[in-house]
mmCIF file of C-alpha atoms in Angstrom:
data_model
loop_
_atom_site.group_PDB
_atom_site.id
_atom_site.type_symbol
_atom_site.label_atom_id
_atom_site.label_comp_id
_atom_site.label_asym_id
_atom_site.label_seq_id
_atom_site.Cartn_x
_atom_site.Cartn_y
_atom_site.Cartn_z
ATOM 1 C CA MET M 1 -140.196 8.697 -27.208
ATOM 2 C CA ASN M 2 -136.996 10.768 -26.454
ATOM 3 C CA SER M 3 -134.583 12.121 -23.301
ATOM 4 C CA GLU M 4 -131.599 14.916 -23.636
ATOM 5 C CA ASN M 5 -130.342 13.545 -19.703
ATOM 6 C CA GLY M 6 -129.620 10.010 -18.537
ATOM 7 C CA ILE M 7 -127.252 7.228 -19.832
ATOM 8 C CA LEU M 8 -129.194 4.478 -21.067
ATOM 9 C CA LEU M 9 -127.789 2.130 -18.707
ATOM 10 C CA GLU M 10 -130.362 -0.899 -17.982
ATOM 11 C CA SER M 11 -129.628 -3.596 -21.101
ATOM 12 C CA GLY M 12 -132.760 -5.147 -22.902
ATOM 13 C CA THR M 13 -134.904 -2.418 -23.257
ATOM 14 C CA ASN M 14 -135.102 -2.267 -26.680
ATOM 15 C CA GLU M 15 -134.158 1.448 -26.399
ATOM 16 C CA LEU M 16 -131.629 3.797 -27.152
ATOM 17 C CA GLU M 17 -129.652 6.819 -26.829
ATOM 18 C CA ILE M 18 -128.480 8.154 -30.761
ATOM 19 C CA VAL M 19 -126.850 11.524 -30.648
ATOM 20 C CA GLU M 20 -127.748 13.532 -33.066
ATOM 21 C CA PHE M 21 -125.536 15.852 -35.228
ATOM 22 C CA GLU M 22 -125.192 17.899 -38.371
ATOM 23 C CA VAL M 23 -123.606 17.604 -42.333
ATOM 24 C CA ARG M 24 -124.505 20.977 -43.788
ATOM 25 C CA GLY M 25 -127.913 22.222 -42.359
ATOM 26 C CA ASN M 26 -129.367 18.028 -42.554
ATOM 27 C CA LYS M 27 -129.859 15.619 -39.697
ATOM 28 C CA TYR M 28 -127.624 12.584 -37.908
ATOM 29 C CA GLY M 29 -127.404 10.248 -36.246
ATOM 30 C CA ILE M 30 -124.710 7.735 -34.510
ATOM 31 C CA ASN M 31 -125.296 5.317 -31.362
ATOM 32 C CA VAL M 32 -124.329 7.240 -27.931
ATOM 33 C CA ILE M 33 -122.379 3.871 -27.590
ATOM 34 C CA LYS M 34 -120.356 4.454 -30.006
ATOM 35 C CA VAL M 35 -118.983 7.524 -29.655
ATOM 36 C CA LYS M 36 -116.253 8.156 -26.358
ATOM 37 C CA GLU M 37 -115.630 12.078 -26.501
ATOM 38 C CA ILE M 38 -117.387 14.870 -28.883
ATOM 39 C CA ILE M 39 -114.036 17.549 -28.810
ATOM 40 C CA GLN M 40 -113.093 20.896 -30.562
ATOM 41 C CA PRO M 41 -111.217 20.416 -33.261
ATOM 42 C CA VAL M 42 -107.607 20.346 -33.742
ATOM 43 C CA ALA M 43 -105.010 20.535 -35.736
ATOM 44 C CA VAL M 44 -105.275 17.855 -38.063
ATOM 45 C CA THR M 45 -102.219 16.832 -39.899
ATOM 46 C CA PHE M 46 -102.488 16.325 -43.818
ATOM 47 C CA ILE M 47 -102.029 12.066 -45.427
ATOM 48 C CA PRO M 48 -101.233 12.600 -49.091
ATOM 49 C CA HIS M 49 -102.879 9.758 -51.452
ATOM 50 C CA ALA M 50 -104.917 8.737 -48.516
ATOM 51 C CA HIS M 51 -108.889 8.450 -49.980
ATOM 52 C CA GLU M 52 -110.654 10.910 -49.779
ATOM 53 C CA HIS M 53 -113.229 10.733 -46.771
ATOM 54 C CA ILE M 54 -109.879 10.975 -44.415
ATOM 55 C CA GLU M 55 -109.262 14.721 -43.748
ATOM 56 C CA GLY M 56 -105.195 13.304 -41.885
ATOM 57 C CA ILE M 57 -104.798 12.656 -38.980
ATOM 58 C CA ILE M 58 -104.765 13.552 -35.380
ATOM 59 C CA GLN M 59 -102.767 13.525 -31.947
ATOM 60 C CA LEU M 60 -105.579 13.029 -29.157
ATOM 61 C CA ARG M 61 -103.559 12.150 -25.579
ATOM 62 C CA GLY M 62 -100.865 10.232 -26.636
ATOM 63 C CA GLU M 63 -103.352 8.821 -29.708
ATOM 64 C CA VAL M 64 -103.080 9.413 -33.403
ATOM 65 C CA LEU M 65 -106.325 9.003 -34.722
ATOM 66 C CA PRO M 66 -108.350 8.206 -38.302
ATOM 67 C CA LEU M 67 -109.856 12.118 -39.301
ATOM 68 C CA VAL M 68 -113.152 11.255 -41.808
ATOM 69 C CA ASN M 69 -115.292 14.299 -43.405
ATOM 70 C CA MET M 70 -118.331 13.376 -42.344
ATOM 71 C CA ALA M 71 -119.101 16.073 -45.503
ATOM 72 C CA LYS M 72 -117.614 14.229 -47.891
ATOM 73 C CA VAL M 73 -118.795 10.965 -46.647
ATOM 74 C CA LEU M 74 -122.488 12.100 -47.281
ATOM 75 C CA GLY M 75 -121.518 13.617 -51.053
ATOM 76 C CA LEU M 76 -121.302 17.243 -49.828
ATOM 77 C CA SER M 77 -119.729 20.162 -50.131
ATOM 78 C CA GLY M 78 -116.614 20.214 -48.093
ATOM 79 C CA GLU M 79 -116.307 23.841 -46.475
ATOM 80 C CA GLU M 80 -113.784 25.400 -44.954
ATOM 81 C CA LEU M 81 -114.076 24.870 -40.772
ATOM 82 C CA GLY M 82 -117.820 26.566 -39.440
ATOM 83 C CA GLU M 83 -117.453 27.830 -35.753
ATOM 84 C CA THR M 84 -119.587 25.018 -35.073
ATOM 85 C CA ASP M 85 -117.436 22.026 -36.076
ATOM 86 C CA LYS M 86 -116.798 19.464 -33.755
ATOM 87 C CA TYR M 87 -115.447 16.171 -33.598
ATOM 88 C CA ILE M 88 -117.535 12.985 -32.555
ATOM 89 C CA VAL M 89 -114.152 10.560 -31.269
ATOM 90 C CA THR M 90 -115.632 6.225 -32.022
ATOM 91 C CA GLU M 91 -114.618 3.548 -31.155
ATOM 92 C CA PHE M 92 -116.331 0.211 -32.794
ATOM 93 C CA ASN M 93 -115.064 -2.858 -34.108
ATOM 94 C CA LYS M 94 -111.984 -3.065 -32.654
ATOM 95 C CA GLN M 95 -110.986 0.643 -34.042
ATOM 96 C CA LYS M 96 -110.672 3.906 -32.893
ATOM 97 C CA VAL M 97 -112.089 6.662 -35.643
ATOM 98 C CA VAL M 98 -112.971 10.171 -35.610
ATOM 99 C CA PHE M 99 -115.838 11.899 -37.387
ATOM 100 C CA HIS M 100 -116.287 15.430 -39.148
ATOM 101 C CA VAL M 101 -119.159 17.553 -39.104
ATOM 102 C CA GLN M 102 -120.927 21.228 -37.769
ATOM 103 C CA ASN M 103 -122.817 20.186 -35.763
ATOM 104 C CA VAL M 104 -122.855 17.824 -32.527
ATOM 105 C CA THR M 105 -126.891 18.851 -30.678
ATOM 106 C CA ARG M 106 -128.548 17.646 -28.810
ATOM 107 C CA ILE M 107 -129.693 12.984 -27.060
ATOM 108 C CA HIS M 108 -132.597 11.598 -27.934
ATOM 109 C CA ARG M 109 -132.722 8.563 -25.984
ATOM 110 C CA ILE M 110 -135.951 6.583 -28.315
ATOM 111 C CA SER M 111 -136.946 2.350 -29.022
ATOM 112 C CA TRP M 112 -135.340 0.256 -32.198
ATOM 113 C CA GLU M 113 -140.064 0.187 -32.590
ATOM 114 C CA ASP M 114 -139.692 3.209 -33.511
ATOM 115 C CA ILE M 115 -136.361 3.602 -35.723
ATOM 116 C CA GLU M 116 -138.618 2.788 -39.612
ATOM 117 C CA LYS M 117 -136.370 1.280 -42.050
ATOM 118 C CA PRO M 118 -134.512 3.538 -45.509
ATOM 119 C CA SER M 119 -137.217 2.758 -48.498
ATOM 120 C CA ASP M 120 -135.145 0.381 -51.294
ATOM 121 C CA MET M 121 -136.389 2.474 -53.608
ATOM 122 C CA TYR M 122 -134.882 5.881 -52.404
ATOM 123 C CA GLN M 123 -131.373 4.669 -50.302
ATOM 124 C CA GLY M 124 -130.612 2.840 -53.093
ATOM 125 C CA GLY M 125 -127.643 -0.167 -52.472
ATOM 126 C CA SER M 126 -125.779 2.306 -51.554
ATOM 127 C CA SER M 127 -126.417 4.543 -48.923
ATOM 128 C CA GLN M 128 -125.311 4.287 -45.511
ATOM 129 C CA VAL M 129 -128.730 5.338 -43.587
ATOM 130 C CA ILE M 130 -130.321 1.426 -41.720
ATOM 131 C CA GLY M 131 -132.860 3.224 -40.105
ATOM 132 C CA VAL M 132 -135.728 6.679 -40.016
ATOM 133 C CA ILE M 133 -136.750 8.853 -37.352
ATOM 134 C CA LYS M 134 -139.189 11.183 -36.861
ATOM 135 C CA ILE M 135 -139.404 13.474 -33.884
ATOM 136 C CA ASN M 136 -140.811 16.854 -32.876
ATOM 137 C CA GLY M 137 -141.617 16.473 -37.151
ATOM 138 C CA GLU M 138 -138.336 16.226 -38.235
ATOM 139 C CA MET M 139 -136.404 12.909 -39.709
ATOM 140 C CA ILE M 140 -132.587 11.738 -37.831
ATOM 141 C CA LEU M 141 -131.084 9.736 -40.654
ATOM 142 C CA LEU M 142 -129.927 6.221 -38.636
ATOM 143 C CA LEU M 143 -126.007 5.880 -40.205
ATOM 144 C CA ASP M 144 -123.700 3.169 -40.524
ATOM 145 C CA PHE M 145 -120.994 4.153 -39.797
ATOM 146 C CA GLU M 146 -119.308 0.602 -40.201
ATOM 147 C CA LYS M 147 -120.178 0.490 -43.960
ATOM 148 C CA VAL M 148 -118.782 4.166 -44.170
ATOM 149 C CA ILE M 149 -115.385 2.491 -42.459
ATOM 150 C CA VAL M 150 -115.441 -0.257 -44.616
ATOM 151 C CA ASP M 151 -115.758 1.887 -47.568
ATOM 152 C CA ILE M 152 -112.638 3.623 -47.055
ATOM 153 C CA ASN M 153 -110.703 0.563 -45.420
ATOM 154 C CA PRO M 154 -112.512 -2.393 -46.685
ATOM 155 C CA GLN M 155 -110.210 -4.996 -45.322
ATOM 156 C CA SER M 156 -111.668 -3.463 -42.149
ATOM 157 C CA GLY M 157 -114.540 -6.419 -43.356
ATOM 158 C CA ILE M 158 -116.027 -9.457 -43.238
ATOM 159 C CA HIS M 159 -114.065 -12.199 -45.411
ATOM 160 C CA VAL M 160 -114.525 -15.939 -46.317
ATOM 161 C CA ALA M 161 -110.827 -15.611 -46.570
ATOM 162 C CA GLN M 162 -110.456 -16.235 -43.547
ATOM 163 C CA VAL M 163 -112.513 -19.469 -42.023
ATOM 164 C CA LYS M 164 -110.068 -21.011 -44.962
ATOM 165 C CA GLN M 165 -107.275 -20.675 -43.166
ATOM 166 C CA LEU M 166 -109.623 -22.946 -40.364
ATOM 167 C CA GLY M 167 -108.423 -25.890 -42.142
ATOM 168 C CA LYS M 168 -111.331 -28.206 -44.193
ATOM 169 C CA ARG M 169 -114.721 -28.616 -42.947
ATOM 170 C CA GLU M 170 -117.436 -31.088 -43.117
ATOM 171 C CA ARG M 171 -121.110 -30.302 -43.971
ATOM 172 C CA SER M 172 -122.772 -29.412 -41.153
ATOM 173 C CA GLU M 173 -126.799 -30.211 -40.900
ATOM 174 C CA LYS M 174 -127.719 -28.006 -37.687
ATOM 175 C CA ARG M 175 -129.821 -25.635 -37.959
ATOM 176 C CA LEU M 176 -129.135 -21.805 -37.645
ATOM 177 C CA VAL M 177 -131.313 -18.429 -36.788
ATOM 178 C CA VAL M 178 -129.272 -15.035 -38.221
ATOM 179 C CA ALA M 179 -130.308 -11.854 -37.110
ATOM 180 C CA GLU M 180 -128.719 -8.988 -39.394
ATOM 181 C CA ASP M 181 -130.648 -6.421 -40.627
ATOM 182 C CA SER M 182 -127.415 -4.953 -43.248
ATOM 183 C CA PRO M 183 -128.669 -6.905 -46.407
ATOM 184 C CA LEU M 184 -124.669 -6.461 -47.838
ATOM 185 C CA LEU M 185 -123.524 -8.495 -44.669
ATOM 186 C CA ARG M 186 -126.315 -11.205 -43.925
ATOM 187 C CA LYS M 187 -124.302 -12.724 -47.565
ATOM 188 C CA LEU M 188 -121.601 -11.957 -45.980
ATOM 189 C CA ILE M 189 -122.372 -13.839 -43.090
ATOM 190 C CA ASN M 190 -124.155 -16.710 -45.694
ATOM 191 C CA ASP M 191 -121.173 -16.666 -47.588
ATOM 192 C CA THR M 192 -118.826 -17.400 -44.606
ATOM 193 C CA LEU M 193 -120.640 -19.685 -42.676
ATOM 194 C CA ALA M 194 -121.333 -21.681 -45.656
ATOM 195 C CA GLU M 195 -117.587 -21.780 -45.797
ATOM 196 C CA ALA M 196 -117.650 -22.875 -42.958
ATOM 197 C CA GLY M 197 -119.804 -26.066 -43.504
ATOM 198 C CA TYR M 198 -123.406 -24.695 -42.193
ATOM 199 C CA GLU M 199 -125.737 -24.470 -45.113
ATOM 200 C CA ALA M 200 -129.057 -25.202 -43.709
ATOM 201 C CA VAL M 201 -128.842 -21.508 -41.179
ATOM 202 C CA ASP M 202 -132.451 -18.689 -41.850
ATOM 203 C CA PHE M 203 -132.131 -15.279 -41.476
ATOM 204 C CA PHE M 204 -133.533 -12.528 -40.469
ATOM 205 C CA GLU M 205 -133.570 -9.029 -40.527
ATOM 206 C CA ASN M 206 -134.480 -7.338 -36.749
ATOM 207 C CA GLY M 207 -134.207 -9.550 -33.062
ATOM 208 C CA LYS M 208 -138.012 -8.992 -33.964
ATOM 209 C CA GLN M 209 -138.608 -11.290 -37.382
ATOM 210 C CA ALA M 210 -136.501 -13.671 -35.250
ATOM 211 C CA LEU M 211 -137.787 -14.413 -32.203
ATOM 212 C CA GLU M 212 -141.292 -14.622 -33.789
ATOM 213 C CA TYR M 213 -140.468 -17.169 -35.085
ATOM 214 C CA LEU M 214 -137.527 -18.780 -32.980
ATOM 215 C CA GLU M 215 -141.313 -18.664 -30.888
ATOM 216 C CA SER M 216 -142.635 -20.370 -33.576
ATOM 217 C CA GLN M 217 -140.655 -23.165 -33.033
ATOM 218 C CA ALA M 218 -140.138 -22.801 -29.486
ATOM 219 C CA ALA M 219 -141.347 -26.910 -28.858
ATOM 220 C CA GLU M 220 -139.069 -28.223 -31.009
ATOM 221 C CA VAL M 221 -136.335 -25.676 -30.399
ATOM 222 C CA ALA M 222 -136.801 -27.944 -26.169
ATOM 223 C CA ALA M 223 -136.688 -30.820 -28.411
ATOM 224 C CA GLY M 224 -133.446 -30.497 -29.675
ATOM 225 C CA GLN M 225 -135.882 -30.620 -32.329
ATOM 226 C CA GLY M 226 -135.256 -26.925 -33.962
ATOM 227 C CA PRO M 227 -132.861 -24.214 -34.397
ATOM 228 C CA GLN M 228 -129.513 -24.942 -32.687
ATOM 229 C CA LEU M 229 -128.321 -21.855 -32.541
ATOM 230 C CA LEU M 230 -129.461 -17.966 -32.549
ATOM 231 C CA ILE M 231 -126.450 -15.251 -33.694
ATOM 232 C CA THR M 232 -127.563 -11.776 -33.736
ATOM 233 C CA ASP M 233 -126.490 -7.955 -34.091
ATOM 234 C CA ILE M 234 -126.381 -5.659 -31.509
ATOM 235 C CA GLU M 235 -128.002 -1.984 -34.022
ATOM 236 C CA MET M 236 -131.303 -3.160 -35.180
ATOM 237 C CA PRO M 237 -134.558 -1.637 -36.083
ATOM 238 C CA GLN M 238 -137.948 -2.857 -34.265
ATOM 239 C CA MET M 239 -135.486 -5.270 -31.573
ATOM 240 C CA ASP M 240 -131.529 -5.071 -31.054
ATOM 241 C CA GLY M 241 -130.275 -7.821 -30.111
ATOM 242 C CA HIS M 242 -129.489 -7.602 -26.525
ATOM 243 C CA HIS M 243 -133.853 -6.761 -26.227
ATOM 244 C CA LEU M 244 -134.052 -10.324 -28.433
ATOM 245 C CA THR M 245 -131.362 -11.976 -26.033
ATOM 246 C CA ARG M 246 -133.465 -11.389 -22.689
ATOM 247 C CA ARG M 247 -136.723 -12.511 -24.491
ATOM 248 C CA ILE M 248 -134.419 -15.998 -25.465
ATOM 249 C CA LYS M 249 -133.639 -16.889 -21.867
ATOM 250 C CA GLU M 250 -136.517 -15.558 -20.252
ATOM 251 C CA ASN M 251 -138.403 -18.392 -22.097
ATOM 252 C CA THR M 252 -138.910 -21.294 -20.707
ATOM 253 C CA GLU M 253 -138.785 -23.796 -23.635
ATOM 254 C CA LEU M 254 -136.239 -20.927 -25.498
ATOM 255 C CA LYS M 255 -133.834 -20.579 -22.718
ATOM 256 C CA GLU M 256 -131.423 -23.487 -23.642
ATOM 257 C CA LEU M 257 -130.104 -22.067 -27.297
ATOM 258 C CA PRO M 258 -127.189 -20.289 -27.004
ATOM 259 C CA VAL M 259 -126.938 -16.907 -28.419
ATOM 260 C CA ILE M 260 -123.433 -15.339 -29.618
ATOM 261 C CA ILE M 261 -123.862 -11.851 -30.180
ATOM 262 C CA PHE M 262 -121.545 -10.747 -33.443
ATOM 263 C CA SER M 263 -122.159 -7.026 -32.977
ATOM 264 C CA SER M 264 -119.421 -4.117 -34.044
ATOM 265 C CA LEU M 265 -120.685 -2.933 -31.062
ATOM 266 C CA ILE M 266 -118.223 -6.038 -28.952
ATOM 267 C CA THR M 267 -115.919 -3.832 -26.401
ATOM 268 C CA GLU M 268 -114.724 -4.079 -22.976
ATOM 269 C CA ASP M 269 -116.299 -1.292 -22.043
ATOM 270 C CA LEU M 270 -118.925 -2.407 -23.707
ATOM 271 C CA ARG M 271 -119.190 -6.550 -23.003
ATOM 272 C CA HIS M 272 -121.109 -6.520 -19.173
ATOM 273 C CA LYS M 273 -124.266 -5.815 -21.485
ATOM 274 C CA GLY M 274 -124.104 -8.524 -23.513
ATOM 275 C CA VAL M 275 -123.195 -10.413 -20.353
ATOM 276 C CA GLU M 276 -126.859 -9.235 -18.442
ATOM 277 C CA VAL M 277 -129.088 -10.360 -21.081
ATOM 278 C CA GLY M 278 -127.368 -14.180 -21.102
ATOM 279 C CA ALA M 279 -125.733 -14.426 -23.978
ATOM 280 C CA ASP M 280 -123.637 -17.679 -24.604
ATOM 281 C CA ALA M 281 -120.453 -15.402 -26.319
ATOM 282 C CA GLN M 282 -120.199 -12.393 -27.482
ATOM 283 C CA VAL M 283 -118.037 -11.147 -31.488
ATOM 284 C CA SER M 284 -116.487 -8.111 -31.704
ATOM 285 C CA LYS M 285 -117.470 -7.413 -35.899
ATOM 286 C CA PRO M 286 -115.402 -8.535 -37.594
ATOM 287 C CA GLU M 287 -113.486 -11.345 -36.158
ATOM 288 C CA ILE M 288 -115.546 -14.048 -38.457
ATOM 289 C CA ALA M 289 -113.129 -17.113 -37.651
ATOM 290 C CA GLU M 290 -113.355 -15.797 -34.498
ATOM 291 C CA LEU M 291 -117.065 -16.363 -33.969
ATOM 292 C CA ILE M 292 -116.811 -19.773 -36.339
ATOM 293 C CA LYS M 293 -114.589 -21.683 -33.862
ATOM 294 C CA HIS M 294 -117.896 -20.535 -31.129
ATOM 295 C CA ILE M 295 -120.248 -21.972 -33.338
ATOM 296 C CA ASP M 296 -119.071 -25.142 -33.467
ATOM 297 C CA GLN M 297 -118.760 -25.423 -29.821
ATOM 298 C CA PHE M 298 -121.784 -24.770 -28.609
ATOM 299 C CA VAL M 299 -122.835 -26.989 -31.629
ATOM 300 C CA LEU M 300 -120.357 -29.756 -33.068
#
């Protein structure tokens, strides 16, 4: 299922649109809601001693933005500028970053159900691939742009130390559910929640698994004896966080369960999507201390 026109305006449909782009002849994808614009290459200012993936900085309407060379990120040769090269201007994790690619070809609309999780055998522990999309006999690799940025600047990620600034924490028996597809982030969130006193946490790697579990616990949730809060990412194979939230809020027994969306896609332009599906709170990664404050608000 794909389309070349139209912007996905409705929230919670479990669909997404991806911008297909090429790097050295290989096809990749990025969620269109991360993309602010696509521009022709402009003058680049080289930065001494920058990370090897940083090509330099550019000026765009008065803003100075870092330019990431995607060929180098993917371990491919960083050749000279080509005729079809494009700069993809993005915004996520409350920052703007520009990615240098060799071509931008089209937009596809697909269901999260059609995105396959990469096999552990071929993706490896440091892979930037978070999903494989098969369209018209070809494969498009959906990339983890958050990981690309954290690899360049580790300080932009989630850190347990942020929770320690909240002061001494008491242990809590409250049961939490977390839907997050990234193994690295599941571990970081687990460590951070434990530091914050929340140790009774069930993790699921996509929204579909989380929903099936919560539906199995629905009677207990309605009686106030089951899980007491859901934290969900937005971008996940099988079922995204917006669709998961909508399904929870449409379920008679689960609708009172507080849902916090914790995602790199929480921006002022996109916050309305979470509001439309009934999210009780929305926190941008990597603001983990803010997430803990919201959890405290709902369950303590």
